[in-house]
Short mmCIF file of C-alpha atoms in Angstrom, two decimals:
data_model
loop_
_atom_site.label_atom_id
_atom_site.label_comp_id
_atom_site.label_asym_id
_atom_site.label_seq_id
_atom_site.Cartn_x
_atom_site.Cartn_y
_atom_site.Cartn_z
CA UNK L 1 -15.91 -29.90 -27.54
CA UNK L 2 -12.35 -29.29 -25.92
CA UNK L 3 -11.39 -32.63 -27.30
CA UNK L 4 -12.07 -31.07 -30.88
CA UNK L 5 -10.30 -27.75 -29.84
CA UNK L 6 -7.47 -29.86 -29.18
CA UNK L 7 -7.89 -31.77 -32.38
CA UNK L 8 -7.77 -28.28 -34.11
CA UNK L 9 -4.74 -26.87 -32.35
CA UNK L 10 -3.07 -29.77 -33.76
CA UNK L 11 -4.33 -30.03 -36.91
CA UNK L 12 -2.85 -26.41 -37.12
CA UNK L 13 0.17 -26.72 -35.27
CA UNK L 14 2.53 -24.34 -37.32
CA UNK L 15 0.20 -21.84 -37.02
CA UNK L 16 -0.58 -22.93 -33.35
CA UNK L 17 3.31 -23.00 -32.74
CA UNK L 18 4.05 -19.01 -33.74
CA UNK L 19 1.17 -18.13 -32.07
CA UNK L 20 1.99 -20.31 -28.66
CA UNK L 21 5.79 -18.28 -28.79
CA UNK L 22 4.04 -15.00 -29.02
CA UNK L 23 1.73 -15.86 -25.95
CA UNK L 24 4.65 -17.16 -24.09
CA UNK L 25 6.96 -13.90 -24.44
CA UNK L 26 3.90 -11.72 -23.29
CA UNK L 27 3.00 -13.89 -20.77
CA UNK L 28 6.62 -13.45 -19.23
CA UNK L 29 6.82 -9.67 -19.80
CA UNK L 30 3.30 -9.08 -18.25
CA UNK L 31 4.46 -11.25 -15.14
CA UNK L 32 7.55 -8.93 -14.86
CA UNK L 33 5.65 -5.65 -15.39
CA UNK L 34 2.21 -6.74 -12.83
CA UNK L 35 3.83 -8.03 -9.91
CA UNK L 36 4.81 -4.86 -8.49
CA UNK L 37 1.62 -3.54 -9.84
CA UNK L 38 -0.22 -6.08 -7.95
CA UNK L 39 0.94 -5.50 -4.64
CA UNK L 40 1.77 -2.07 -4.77
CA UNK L 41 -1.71 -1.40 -5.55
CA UNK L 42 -2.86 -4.28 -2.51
CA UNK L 43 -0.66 -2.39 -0.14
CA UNK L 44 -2.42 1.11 -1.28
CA UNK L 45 -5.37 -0.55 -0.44
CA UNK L 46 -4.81 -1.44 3.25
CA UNK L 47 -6.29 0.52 5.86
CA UNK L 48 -3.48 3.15 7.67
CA UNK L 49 -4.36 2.13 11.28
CA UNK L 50 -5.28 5.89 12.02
CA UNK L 51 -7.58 8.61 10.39
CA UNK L 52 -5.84 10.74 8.49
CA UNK L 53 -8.91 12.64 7.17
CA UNK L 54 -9.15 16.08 8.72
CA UNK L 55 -5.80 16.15 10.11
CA UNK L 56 -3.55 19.10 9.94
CA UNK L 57 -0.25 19.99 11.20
CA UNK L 58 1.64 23.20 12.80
CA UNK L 59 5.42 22.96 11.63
CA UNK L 60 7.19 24.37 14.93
CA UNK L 61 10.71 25.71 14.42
CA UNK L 62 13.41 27.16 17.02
CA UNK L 63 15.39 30.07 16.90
CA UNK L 64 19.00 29.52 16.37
CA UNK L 65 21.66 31.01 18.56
CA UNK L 66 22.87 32.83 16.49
CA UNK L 67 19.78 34.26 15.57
CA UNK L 68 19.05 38.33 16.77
CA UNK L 69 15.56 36.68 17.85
CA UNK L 70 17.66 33.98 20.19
CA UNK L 71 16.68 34.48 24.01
CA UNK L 72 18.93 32.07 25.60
CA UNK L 73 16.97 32.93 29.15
CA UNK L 74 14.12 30.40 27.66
CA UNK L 75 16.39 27.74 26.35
CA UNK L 76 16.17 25.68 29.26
CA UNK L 77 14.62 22.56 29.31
CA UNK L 78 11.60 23.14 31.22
CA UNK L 79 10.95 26.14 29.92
CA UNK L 80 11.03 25.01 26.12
CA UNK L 81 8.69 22.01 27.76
CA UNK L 82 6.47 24.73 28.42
CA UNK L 83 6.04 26.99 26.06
CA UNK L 84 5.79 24.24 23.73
CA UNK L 85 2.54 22.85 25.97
CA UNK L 86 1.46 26.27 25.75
CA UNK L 87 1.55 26.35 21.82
CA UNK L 88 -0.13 22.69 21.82
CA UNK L 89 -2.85 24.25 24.35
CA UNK L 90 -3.81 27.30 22.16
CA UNK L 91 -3.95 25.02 19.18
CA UNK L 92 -6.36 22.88 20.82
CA UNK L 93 -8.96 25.40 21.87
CA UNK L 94 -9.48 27.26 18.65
CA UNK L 95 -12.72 27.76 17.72
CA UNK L 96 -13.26 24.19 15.29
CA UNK L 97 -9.87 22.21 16.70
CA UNK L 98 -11.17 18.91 18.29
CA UNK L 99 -8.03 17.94 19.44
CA UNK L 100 -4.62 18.72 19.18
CA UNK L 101 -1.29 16.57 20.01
CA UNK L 102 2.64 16.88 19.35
CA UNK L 103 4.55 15.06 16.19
CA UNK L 104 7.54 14.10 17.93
CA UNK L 105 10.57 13.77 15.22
CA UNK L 106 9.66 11.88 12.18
CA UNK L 107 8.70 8.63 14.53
CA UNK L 108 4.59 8.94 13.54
CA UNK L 109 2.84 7.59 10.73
CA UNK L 110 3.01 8.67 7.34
CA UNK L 111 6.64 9.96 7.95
CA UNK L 112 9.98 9.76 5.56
CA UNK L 113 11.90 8.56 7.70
CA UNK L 114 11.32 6.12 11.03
CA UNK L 115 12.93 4.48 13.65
CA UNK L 116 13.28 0.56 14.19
CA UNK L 117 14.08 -1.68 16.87
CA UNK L 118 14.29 -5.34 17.56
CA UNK L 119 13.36 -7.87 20.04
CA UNK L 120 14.92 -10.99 20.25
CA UNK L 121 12.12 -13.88 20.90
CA UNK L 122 14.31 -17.04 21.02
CA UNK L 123 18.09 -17.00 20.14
CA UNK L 124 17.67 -17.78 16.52
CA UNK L 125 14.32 -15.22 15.41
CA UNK L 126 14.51 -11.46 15.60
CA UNK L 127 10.95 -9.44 15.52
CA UNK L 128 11.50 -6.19 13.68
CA UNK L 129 9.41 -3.45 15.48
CA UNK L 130 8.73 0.25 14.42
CA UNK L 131 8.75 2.72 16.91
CA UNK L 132 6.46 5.48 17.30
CA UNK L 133 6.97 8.70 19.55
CA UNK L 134 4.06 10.38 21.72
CA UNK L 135 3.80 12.60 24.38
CA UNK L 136 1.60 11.28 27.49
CA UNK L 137 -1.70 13.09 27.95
CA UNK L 138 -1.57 15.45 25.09
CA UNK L 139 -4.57 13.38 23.42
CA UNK L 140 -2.22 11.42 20.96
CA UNK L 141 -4.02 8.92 20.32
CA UNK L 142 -7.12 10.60 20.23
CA UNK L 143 -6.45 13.20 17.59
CA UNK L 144 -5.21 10.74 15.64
CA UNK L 145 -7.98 7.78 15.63
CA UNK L 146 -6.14 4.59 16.89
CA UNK L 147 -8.20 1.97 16.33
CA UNK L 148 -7.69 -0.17 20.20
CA UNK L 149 -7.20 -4.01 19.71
CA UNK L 150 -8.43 -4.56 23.51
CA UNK L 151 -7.41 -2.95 26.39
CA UNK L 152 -7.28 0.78 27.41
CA UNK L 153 -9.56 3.00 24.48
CA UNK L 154 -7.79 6.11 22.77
CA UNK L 155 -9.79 8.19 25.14
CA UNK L 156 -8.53 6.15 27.88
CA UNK L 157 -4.68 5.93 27.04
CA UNK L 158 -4.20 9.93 26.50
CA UNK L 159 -5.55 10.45 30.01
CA UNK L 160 -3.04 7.60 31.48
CA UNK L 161 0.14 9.10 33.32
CA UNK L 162 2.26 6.69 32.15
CA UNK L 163 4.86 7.29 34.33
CA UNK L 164 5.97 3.98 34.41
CA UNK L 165 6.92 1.00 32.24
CA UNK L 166 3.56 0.11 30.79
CA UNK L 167 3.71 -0.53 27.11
CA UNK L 168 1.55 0.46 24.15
CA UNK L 169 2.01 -2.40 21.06
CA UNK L 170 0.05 -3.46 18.35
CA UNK L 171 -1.52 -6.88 18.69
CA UNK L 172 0.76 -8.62 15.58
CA UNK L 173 3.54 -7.72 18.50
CA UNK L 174 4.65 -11.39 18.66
CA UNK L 175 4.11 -14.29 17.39
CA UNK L 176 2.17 -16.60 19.64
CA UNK L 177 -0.91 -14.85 20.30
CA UNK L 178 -2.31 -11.73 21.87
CA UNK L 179 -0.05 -9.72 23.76
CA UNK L 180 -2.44 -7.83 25.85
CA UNK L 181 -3.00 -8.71 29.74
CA UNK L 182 0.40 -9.93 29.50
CA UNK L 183 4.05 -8.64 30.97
CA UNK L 184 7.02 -8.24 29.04
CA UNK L 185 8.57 -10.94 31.30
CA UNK L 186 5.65 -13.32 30.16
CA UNK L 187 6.61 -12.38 26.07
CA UNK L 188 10.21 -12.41 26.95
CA UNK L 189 11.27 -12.88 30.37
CA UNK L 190 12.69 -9.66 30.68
CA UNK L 191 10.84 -7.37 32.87
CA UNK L 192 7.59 -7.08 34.87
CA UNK L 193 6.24 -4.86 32.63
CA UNK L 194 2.40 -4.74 31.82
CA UNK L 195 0.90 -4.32 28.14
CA UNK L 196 -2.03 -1.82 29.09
CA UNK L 197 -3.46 -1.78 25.28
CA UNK L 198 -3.05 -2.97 21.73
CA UNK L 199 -4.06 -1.43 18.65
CA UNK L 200 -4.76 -2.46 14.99
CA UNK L 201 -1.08 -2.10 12.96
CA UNK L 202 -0.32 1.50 11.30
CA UNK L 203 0.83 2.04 8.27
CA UNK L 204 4.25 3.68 9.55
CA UNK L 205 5.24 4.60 6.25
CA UNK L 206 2.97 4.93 3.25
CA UNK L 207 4.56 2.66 0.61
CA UNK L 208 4.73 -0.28 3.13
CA UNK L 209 1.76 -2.51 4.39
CA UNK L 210 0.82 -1.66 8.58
CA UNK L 211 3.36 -3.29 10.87
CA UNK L 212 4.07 -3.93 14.68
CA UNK L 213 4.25 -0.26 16.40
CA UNK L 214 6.23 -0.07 19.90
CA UNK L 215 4.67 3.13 20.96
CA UNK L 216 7.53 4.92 23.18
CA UNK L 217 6.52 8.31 25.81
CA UNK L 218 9.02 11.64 24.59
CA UNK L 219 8.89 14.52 26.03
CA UNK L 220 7.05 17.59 24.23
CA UNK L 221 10.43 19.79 24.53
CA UNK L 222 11.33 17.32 21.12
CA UNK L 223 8.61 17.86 19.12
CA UNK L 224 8.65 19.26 15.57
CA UNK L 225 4.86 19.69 15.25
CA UNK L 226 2.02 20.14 16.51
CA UNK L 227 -0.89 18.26 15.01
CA UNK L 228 -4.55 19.05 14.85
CA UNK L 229 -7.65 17.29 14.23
CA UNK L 230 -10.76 19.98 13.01
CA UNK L 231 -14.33 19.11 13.42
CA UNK L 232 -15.95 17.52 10.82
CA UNK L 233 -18.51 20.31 10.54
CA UNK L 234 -15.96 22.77 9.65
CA UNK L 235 -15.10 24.31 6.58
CA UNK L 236 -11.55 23.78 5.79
CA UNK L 237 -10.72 25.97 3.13
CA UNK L 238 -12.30 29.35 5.34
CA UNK L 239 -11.05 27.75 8.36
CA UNK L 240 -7.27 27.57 6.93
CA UNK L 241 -7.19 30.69 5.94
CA UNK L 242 -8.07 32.16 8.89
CA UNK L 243 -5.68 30.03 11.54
CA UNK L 244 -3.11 30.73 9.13
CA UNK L 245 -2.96 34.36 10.15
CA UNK L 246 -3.47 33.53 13.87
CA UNK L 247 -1.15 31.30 14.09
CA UNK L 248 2.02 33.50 13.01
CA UNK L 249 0.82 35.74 15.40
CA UNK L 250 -0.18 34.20 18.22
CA UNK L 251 1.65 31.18 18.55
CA UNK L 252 5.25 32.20 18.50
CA UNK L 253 6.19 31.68 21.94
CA UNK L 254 10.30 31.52 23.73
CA UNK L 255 12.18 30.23 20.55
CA UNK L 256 9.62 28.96 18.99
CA UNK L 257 7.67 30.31 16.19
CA UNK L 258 5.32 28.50 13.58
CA UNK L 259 7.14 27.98 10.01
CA UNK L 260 3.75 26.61 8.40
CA UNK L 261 0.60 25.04 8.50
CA UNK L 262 -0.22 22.11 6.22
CA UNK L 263 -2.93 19.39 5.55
CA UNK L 264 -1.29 16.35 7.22
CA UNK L 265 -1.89 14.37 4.23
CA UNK L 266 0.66 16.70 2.54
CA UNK L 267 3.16 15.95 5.20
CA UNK L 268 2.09 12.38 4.16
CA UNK L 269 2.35 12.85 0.15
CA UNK L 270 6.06 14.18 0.71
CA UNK L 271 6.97 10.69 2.30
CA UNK L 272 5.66 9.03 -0.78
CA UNK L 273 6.32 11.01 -3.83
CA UNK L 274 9.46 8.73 -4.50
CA UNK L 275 7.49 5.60 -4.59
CA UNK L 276 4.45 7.28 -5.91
CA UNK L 277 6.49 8.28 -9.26
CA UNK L 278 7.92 5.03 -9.80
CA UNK L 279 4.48 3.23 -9.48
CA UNK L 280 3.10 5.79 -11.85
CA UNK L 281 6.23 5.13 -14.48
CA UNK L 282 5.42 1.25 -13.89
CA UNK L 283 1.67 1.59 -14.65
CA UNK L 284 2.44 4.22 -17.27
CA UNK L 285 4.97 1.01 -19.10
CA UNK L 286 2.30 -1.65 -18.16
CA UNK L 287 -0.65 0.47 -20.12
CA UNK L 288 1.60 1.13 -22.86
CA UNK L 289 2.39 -3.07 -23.10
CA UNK L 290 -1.23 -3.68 -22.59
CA UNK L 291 -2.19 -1.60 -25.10
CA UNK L 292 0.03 -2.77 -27.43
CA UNK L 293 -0.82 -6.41 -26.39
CA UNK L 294 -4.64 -5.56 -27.04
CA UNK L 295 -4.83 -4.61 -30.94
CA UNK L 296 -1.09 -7.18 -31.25
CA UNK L 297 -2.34 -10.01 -29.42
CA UNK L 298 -6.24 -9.45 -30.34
CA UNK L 299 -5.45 -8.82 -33.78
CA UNK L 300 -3.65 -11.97 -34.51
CA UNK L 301 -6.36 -14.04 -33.27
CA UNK L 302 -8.89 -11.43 -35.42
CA UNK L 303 -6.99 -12.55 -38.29
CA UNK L 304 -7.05 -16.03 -37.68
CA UNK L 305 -10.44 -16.20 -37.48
CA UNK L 306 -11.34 -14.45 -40.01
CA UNK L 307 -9.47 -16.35 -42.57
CA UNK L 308 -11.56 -19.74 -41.57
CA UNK L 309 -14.31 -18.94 -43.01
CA UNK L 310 -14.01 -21.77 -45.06
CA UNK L 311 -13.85 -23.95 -41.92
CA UNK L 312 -16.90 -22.36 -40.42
CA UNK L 313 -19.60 -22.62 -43.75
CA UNK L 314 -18.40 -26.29 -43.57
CA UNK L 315 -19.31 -26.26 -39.61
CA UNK L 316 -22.74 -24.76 -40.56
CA UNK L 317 -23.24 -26.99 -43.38
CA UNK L 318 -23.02 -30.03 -40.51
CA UNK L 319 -25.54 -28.08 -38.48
CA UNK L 320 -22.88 -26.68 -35.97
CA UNK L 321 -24.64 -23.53 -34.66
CA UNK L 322 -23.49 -19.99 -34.27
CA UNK L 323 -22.99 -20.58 -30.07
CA UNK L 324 -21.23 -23.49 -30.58
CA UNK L 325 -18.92 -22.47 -33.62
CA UNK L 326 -18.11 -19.38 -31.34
CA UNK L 327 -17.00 -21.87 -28.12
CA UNK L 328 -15.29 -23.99 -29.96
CA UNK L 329 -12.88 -21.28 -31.26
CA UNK L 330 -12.73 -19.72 -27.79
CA UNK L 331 -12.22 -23.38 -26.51
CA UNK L 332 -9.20 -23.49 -28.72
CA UNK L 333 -7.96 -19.83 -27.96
CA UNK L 334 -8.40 -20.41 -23.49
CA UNK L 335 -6.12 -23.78 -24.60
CA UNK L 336 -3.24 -21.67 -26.19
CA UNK L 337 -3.63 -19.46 -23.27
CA UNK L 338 -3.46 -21.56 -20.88
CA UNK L 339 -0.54 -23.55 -22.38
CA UNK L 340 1.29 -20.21 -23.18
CA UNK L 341 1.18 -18.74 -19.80
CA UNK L 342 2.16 -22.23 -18.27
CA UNK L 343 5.48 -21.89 -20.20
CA UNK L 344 6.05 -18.57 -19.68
CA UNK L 345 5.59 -18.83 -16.10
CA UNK L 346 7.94 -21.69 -15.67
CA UNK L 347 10.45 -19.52 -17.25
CA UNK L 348 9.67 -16.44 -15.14
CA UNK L 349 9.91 -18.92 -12.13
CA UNK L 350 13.65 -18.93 -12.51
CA UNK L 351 14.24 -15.37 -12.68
CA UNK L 352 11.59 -15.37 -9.25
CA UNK L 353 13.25 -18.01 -7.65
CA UNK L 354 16.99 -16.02 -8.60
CA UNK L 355 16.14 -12.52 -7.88
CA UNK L 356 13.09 -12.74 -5.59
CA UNK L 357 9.48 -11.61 -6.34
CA UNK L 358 8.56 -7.60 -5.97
CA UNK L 359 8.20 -6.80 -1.82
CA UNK L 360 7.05 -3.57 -1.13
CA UNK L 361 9.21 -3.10 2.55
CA UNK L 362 12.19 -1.58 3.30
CA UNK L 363 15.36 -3.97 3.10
CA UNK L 364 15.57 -4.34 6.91
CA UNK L 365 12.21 -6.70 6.50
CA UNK L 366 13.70 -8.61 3.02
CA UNK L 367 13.00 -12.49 4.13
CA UNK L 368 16.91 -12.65 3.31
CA UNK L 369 18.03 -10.57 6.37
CA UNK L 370 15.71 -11.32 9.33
CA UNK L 371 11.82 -13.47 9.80
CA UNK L 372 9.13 -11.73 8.21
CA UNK L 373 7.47 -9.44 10.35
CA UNK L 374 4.22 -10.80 12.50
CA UNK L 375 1.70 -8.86 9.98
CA UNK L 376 1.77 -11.73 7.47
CA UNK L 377 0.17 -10.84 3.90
CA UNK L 378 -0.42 -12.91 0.90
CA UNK L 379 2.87 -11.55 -1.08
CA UNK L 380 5.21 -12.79 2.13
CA UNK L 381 4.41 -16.16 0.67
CA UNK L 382 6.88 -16.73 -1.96
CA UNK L 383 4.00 -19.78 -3.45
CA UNK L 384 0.89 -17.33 -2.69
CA UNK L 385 2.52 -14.77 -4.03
CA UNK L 386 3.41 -16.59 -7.41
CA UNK L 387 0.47 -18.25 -8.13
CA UNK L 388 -1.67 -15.03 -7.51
CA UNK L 389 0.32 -13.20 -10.25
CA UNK L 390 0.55 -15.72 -12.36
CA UNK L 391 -3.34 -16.16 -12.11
CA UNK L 392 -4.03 -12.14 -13.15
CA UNK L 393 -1.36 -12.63 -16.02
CA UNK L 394 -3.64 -15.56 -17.25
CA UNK L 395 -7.16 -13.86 -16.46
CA UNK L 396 -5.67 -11.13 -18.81
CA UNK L 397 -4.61 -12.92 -21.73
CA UNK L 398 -7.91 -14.71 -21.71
CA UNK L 399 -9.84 -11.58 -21.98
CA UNK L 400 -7.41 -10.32 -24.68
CA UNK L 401 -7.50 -12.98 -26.72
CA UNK L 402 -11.52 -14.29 -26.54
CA UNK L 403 -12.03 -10.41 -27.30
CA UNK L 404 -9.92 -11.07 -30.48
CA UNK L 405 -11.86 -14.44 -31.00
CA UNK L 406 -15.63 -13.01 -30.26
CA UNK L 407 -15.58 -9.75 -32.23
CA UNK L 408 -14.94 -11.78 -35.86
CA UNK L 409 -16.65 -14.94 -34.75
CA UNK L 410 -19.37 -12.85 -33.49
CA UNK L 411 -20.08 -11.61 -37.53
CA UNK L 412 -19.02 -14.82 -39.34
CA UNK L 413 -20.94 -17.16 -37.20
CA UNK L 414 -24.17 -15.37 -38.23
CA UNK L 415 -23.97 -15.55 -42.18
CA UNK L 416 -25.17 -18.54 -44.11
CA UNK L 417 -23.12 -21.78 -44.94
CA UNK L 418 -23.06 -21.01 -49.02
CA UNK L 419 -22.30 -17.46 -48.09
CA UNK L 420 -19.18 -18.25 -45.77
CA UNK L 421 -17.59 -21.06 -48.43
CA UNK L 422 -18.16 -18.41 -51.52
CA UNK L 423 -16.41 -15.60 -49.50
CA UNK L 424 -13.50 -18.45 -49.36
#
């Protein structure tokens, strides 16, 4: 049966020809429009590394000097330490708070900005490493769910001193192996200092995939927030309301006062509105194409097989059946697919292989400027990446185009041999 498709194609080969060009040009516009599409959409899809589900957050600001609310005898260092440990510690037993930690600077996941670092493993490969600040003992990595690798648990780690040089990394730290049970002088021969636990990778920033975390110890004097995790059997809504008015009461303290109180997801949604509209405009342009490429593409083929009827009473006459008649035209429609998005791939291969296939990270981590980071994913692979597109691009046009094939065929393959050549 495919050797007849082919026979047909030929046979029609003007026909075949216009219709091959108009597969090709869609094929190359839908490869430009569903690779970032694709992977945005994989990376969404990746777990963050911590539980951001019932996570709220405590904007703390401080007094200005020249503010009439200024007290410059609490602007000391150990005092601000203080009072900000004494905001954290009312936060953290309210009636419904489980836990409750500090946000130091932007360093924490689901920020707009964060910090970066780099350790050199040999002269000629650099390992790009986020950095992440925390507080020792202030349940950090409890109230925020770290998922632990091996080593020291959550539980564990926020009741460590950590006065010391031990390190906190995620297990993707390097790239022979796992780090933990190992000294930095073992990874690279720098310093005797002991990895006490390793976690899964965190999604630092929302529009990337989770990376390598360094997590480093601040002090709490630094923090801009203090974040809270409620019980699950609490009502947020009544519960919100209600800490809302405590806390501009209660929790001013020194310089400090509370500016607002937020969902942490919020904090999180602010980090990727940017990205978030520019996906939306992409999938907005892609639905648009594919809807035009529906009743376009699909119609052309609905037309073309509705004006063989000719072709199929003669089929029928032979003793072809309906099932048959019906694969043979899809036969011949998957072969102009498949032929179409072959070409138009090629072409798109140039423009790939010029201007580099969509990746979702922050310059600093392009594959042109430094290695890849150690938390490979399919799209990292320039080959992976292109086949993978180039595989939903054809599993698309198929559908598009046997939809446009089965709908007429579906009718015409049903009516009677005399009745299909006298409609001709």
């Amino acid at each position: 049966m495919i050797r007849l498709a082919l026979k047909n194609i030929w046979a029609r080969k003007k026909r075949s020809g216009w219709l091959l060009a108009e597969l090709v040009a869609v094929a190359i516009i839908l490869c430009h429009l569903m690779d970032p599409l694709i992977v945005q959409t994989y990376v969404n899809s990746l777990p963050d590394g911590y539980d951001p589900e019932n996570l709220y957050r405590v904007a703390i600001k401080e007094y200005e000097p020249v503010s009439i609310r200024y007290d410059k005898d609490v602007a000391e260092d150990e005092v601000r330490e203080k009072n900000m440990w004494y905001i954290r510690d009312r936060v953290a037993r309210y009636p419904g708070v489980e836990s409750a930690t500090f946000q130091v600077g932007n360093t924490t996941p689901g920020s707009l900005s964060y910090s970066v670092s780099a350790v050199w493993w040999t002269d000629s490969l650099k390992v790009p490493v986020f950095c992440i600040g925390f507080v020792p003992k202030s349940d950090y990595f409890t109230t925020f769910r770290y998922q632990t690798v091996a080593g020291a648990s959550p539980q564990q780690l926020d009741r460590m001193e950590l006065k010391g040089r031990e390190h906190i990394l995620t297990e993707t730290y390097m790239p022979d192996g796992p780090v933990f049970g190992r000294t930095l002088k073992d990874l690279l021969g720098i310093a005797e200092e002991p990895v006490v636990a390793t976690l899964l990778p965190v999604k630092i920033n929302m529009n990337i995939p989770p990376q390598q975390v360094q997590f480093e110890k601040k002090n709490a004097r630094d923090a801009q927030a203090v974040v809270f995790r409620l019980r699950d059997d609490i009502d947020p809504d009544k519960f919100l309301a209600d800490f809302r008015e405590w806390a501009d009461k209660e929790l001013q303290q020194g310089n400090y006062y509370v500016s607002r109180v937020d969902p942490y997801q919020n904090f999180v949604k602010y980090s990727t509105t940017y990205v978030e509209q520019d996906c939306l405009q992409k999938m907005i342009l892609a639905s648009f194409f594919l809807f035009c490429i529906f009743f376009g593409v699909s119609g052309t083929f609905w037309m073309q097989t509705r004006s063989r009827c000719e072709e199929i009473g003669i089929l029928k006459s032979f003793g072809a059946t309906s099932g048959r008649i019906l694969r043979l035209f899809l036969f011949e429609g998957l072969g102009l697919v498949t032929v179409a998005v072959l070409l138009g791939c090629v072409i798109y291969l140039q423009y790939a292989m010029h201007s580099g296939l969509y990746f979702p990270q922050d310059v600093y981590f392009s594959q042109e400027t430094c290695c890849s980071p150690y938390v490979h994913y399919w799209y990292e692979s320039f080959k992976e990446h292109f086949l993978i597109v180039s595989g939903v691009v054809w599993l698309l046009m198929v559908l598009i185009v046997s939809f446009g094939i089965y709908v007429p065929m579906r009718g015409i393959s049903r009516i009677a041999p005399t009745e299909a050549l006298h409609e001709e």
